[in-house]
XYZ file of C-alpha atoms in Angstrom:
131
model
C -34.013 -39.783 7.629
C -36.791 -42.369 7.561
C -39.363 -39.830 6.396
C -37.225 -38.641 3.432
C -37.139 -41.365 0.734
C -34.131 -41.992 -1.465
C -35.938 -40.736 -4.578
C -36.484 -37.375 -2.878
C -32.759 -37.174 -2.119
C -31.991 -37.688 -5.804
C -34.586 -35.058 -6.811
C -33.120 -32.588 -4.319
C -29.608 -33.222 -5.622
C -30.776 -32.763 -9.219
C -32.532 -29.470 -8.465
C -29.488 -28.222 -6.532
C -27.201 -29.178 -9.431
C -29.470 -27.416 -11.940
C -29.569 -24.327 -9.730
C -25.756 -24.233 -9.568
C -25.563 -24.676 -13.358
C -27.982 -21.793 -13.823
C -25.897 -19.568 -11.518
C -22.797 -20.340 -13.584
C -24.722 -19.472 -16.743
C -25.969 -16.227 -15.184
C -22.435 -15.142 -14.275
C -21.183 -16.175 -17.717
C -23.864 -14.026 -19.373
C -23.107 -11.041 -17.152
C -19.376 -11.230 -17.870
C -20.115 -11.603 -21.592
C -22.301 -8.491 -21.508
C -19.416 -6.437 -20.155
C -16.820 -8.099 -22.401
C -18.693 -7.421 -25.652
C -17.237 -4.375 -27.410
C -19.972 -4.322 -30.054
C -22.655 -3.314 -27.535
C -22.884 0.308 -26.504
C -23.459 1.355 -22.903
C -27.253 1.543 -23.171
C -27.503 -1.915 -24.698
C -25.286 -3.335 -21.957
C -27.406 -1.639 -19.312
C -30.587 -2.961 -20.934
C -29.350 -6.551 -21.066
C -28.067 -6.303 -17.500
C -31.362 -4.928 -16.172
C -33.250 -7.613 -18.118
C -31.042 -10.334 -16.605
C -31.395 -8.922 -13.083
C -35.136 -8.195 -13.072
C -36.223 -11.341 -14.945
C -33.230 -13.618 -14.390
C -34.431 -16.873 -15.950
C -36.049 -15.256 -18.955
C -33.226 -12.722 -19.378
C -30.486 -15.355 -19.365
C -32.320 -17.673 -21.737
C -33.186 -14.874 -24.177
C -29.574 -13.648 -24.089
C -28.220 -17.140 -24.777
C -30.667 -17.615 -27.646
C -30.097 -14.165 -29.148
C -26.356 -13.799 -28.633
C -25.089 -17.347 -28.000
C -22.916 -17.584 -31.119
C -21.284 -14.287 -30.259
C -20.529 -15.573 -26.772
C -18.572 -18.506 -28.152
C -16.710 -16.290 -30.644
C -15.733 -13.878 -27.869
C -14.567 -16.797 -25.709
C -12.387 -18.130 -28.523
C -11.037 -14.643 -29.277
C -10.181 -14.044 -25.618
C -8.465 -17.436 -25.374
C -6.376 -16.690 -28.479
C -5.437 -13.239 -27.175
C -4.461 -14.700 -23.811
C -2.367 -17.379 -25.486
C -0.676 -14.817 -27.738
C 0.068 -12.567 -24.772
C 1.468 -15.529 -22.844
C 3.666 -16.593 -25.772
C 4.873 -12.998 -26.204
C 5.720 -12.864 -22.498
C 7.681 -16.111 -22.792
C 9.599 -14.785 -25.797
C 10.456 -11.545 -24.004
C 11.469 -13.354 -20.836
C 13.576 -15.913 -22.698
C 15.254 -13.175 -24.721
C 14.257 -14.525 -28.134
C 12.131 -11.608 -29.270
C 12.642 -10.272 -32.788
C 14.404 -13.233 -34.388
C 17.100 -13.775 -31.802
C 18.518 -12.630 -28.537
C 21.789 -11.159 -27.407
C 23.603 -14.448 -27.950
C 22.575 -14.599 -31.603
C 23.550 -10.955 -32.096
C 26.975 -11.522 -30.563
C 27.525 -14.585 -32.762
C 26.603 -12.538 -35.836
C 28.989 -9.748 -34.802
C 31.824 -12.251 -34.203
C 31.190 -13.719 -37.640
C 31.350 -10.256 -39.233
C 34.624 -9.554 -37.389
C 36.162 -12.834 -38.588
C 35.173 -12.072 -42.179
C 36.731 -8.636 -41.879
C 33.494 -6.746 -42.479
C 33.959 -4.814 -39.231
C 37.052 -3.812 -37.271
C 37.893 -4.905 -33.747
C 36.964 -1.433 -32.457
C 33.557 -1.574 -34.209
C 33.053 -5.062 -32.820
C 33.733 -3.885 -29.252
C 31.351 -0.913 -29.604
C 28.577 -3.119 -31.044
C 29.198 -5.757 -28.366
C 28.907 -3.148 -25.603
C 25.668 -1.901 -27.175
C 24.193 -5.421 -27.368
C 25.163 -6.270 -23.794
C 23.794 -3.024 -22.342
């Protein structure tokens, strides 16, 4: 370790960190190429070949040319994921469509008490809601 000064250790760590950052950017660009629905197959293949054959130049040109679109697609995907997650929660919790079975049964019981439906109609509707 005596022949490797501390400044060289810092330089090595910096270059390693920059290399890792570039790899993350490369994978981000490649996933964005495949995620973009506006590009046709030939354009995707062209960008992918450009990024594979000339990786540094390809990634930097892609980020410069299509960087705003990347952020918009990220935001759109995040919103779609959040909406899908919220929809899943609503379906799982049974509150889809303005209320679940409990709310429907309470509404039917209220209609029965008011005399709007008979006891037989109430039982049929209750069986339908519970099935």
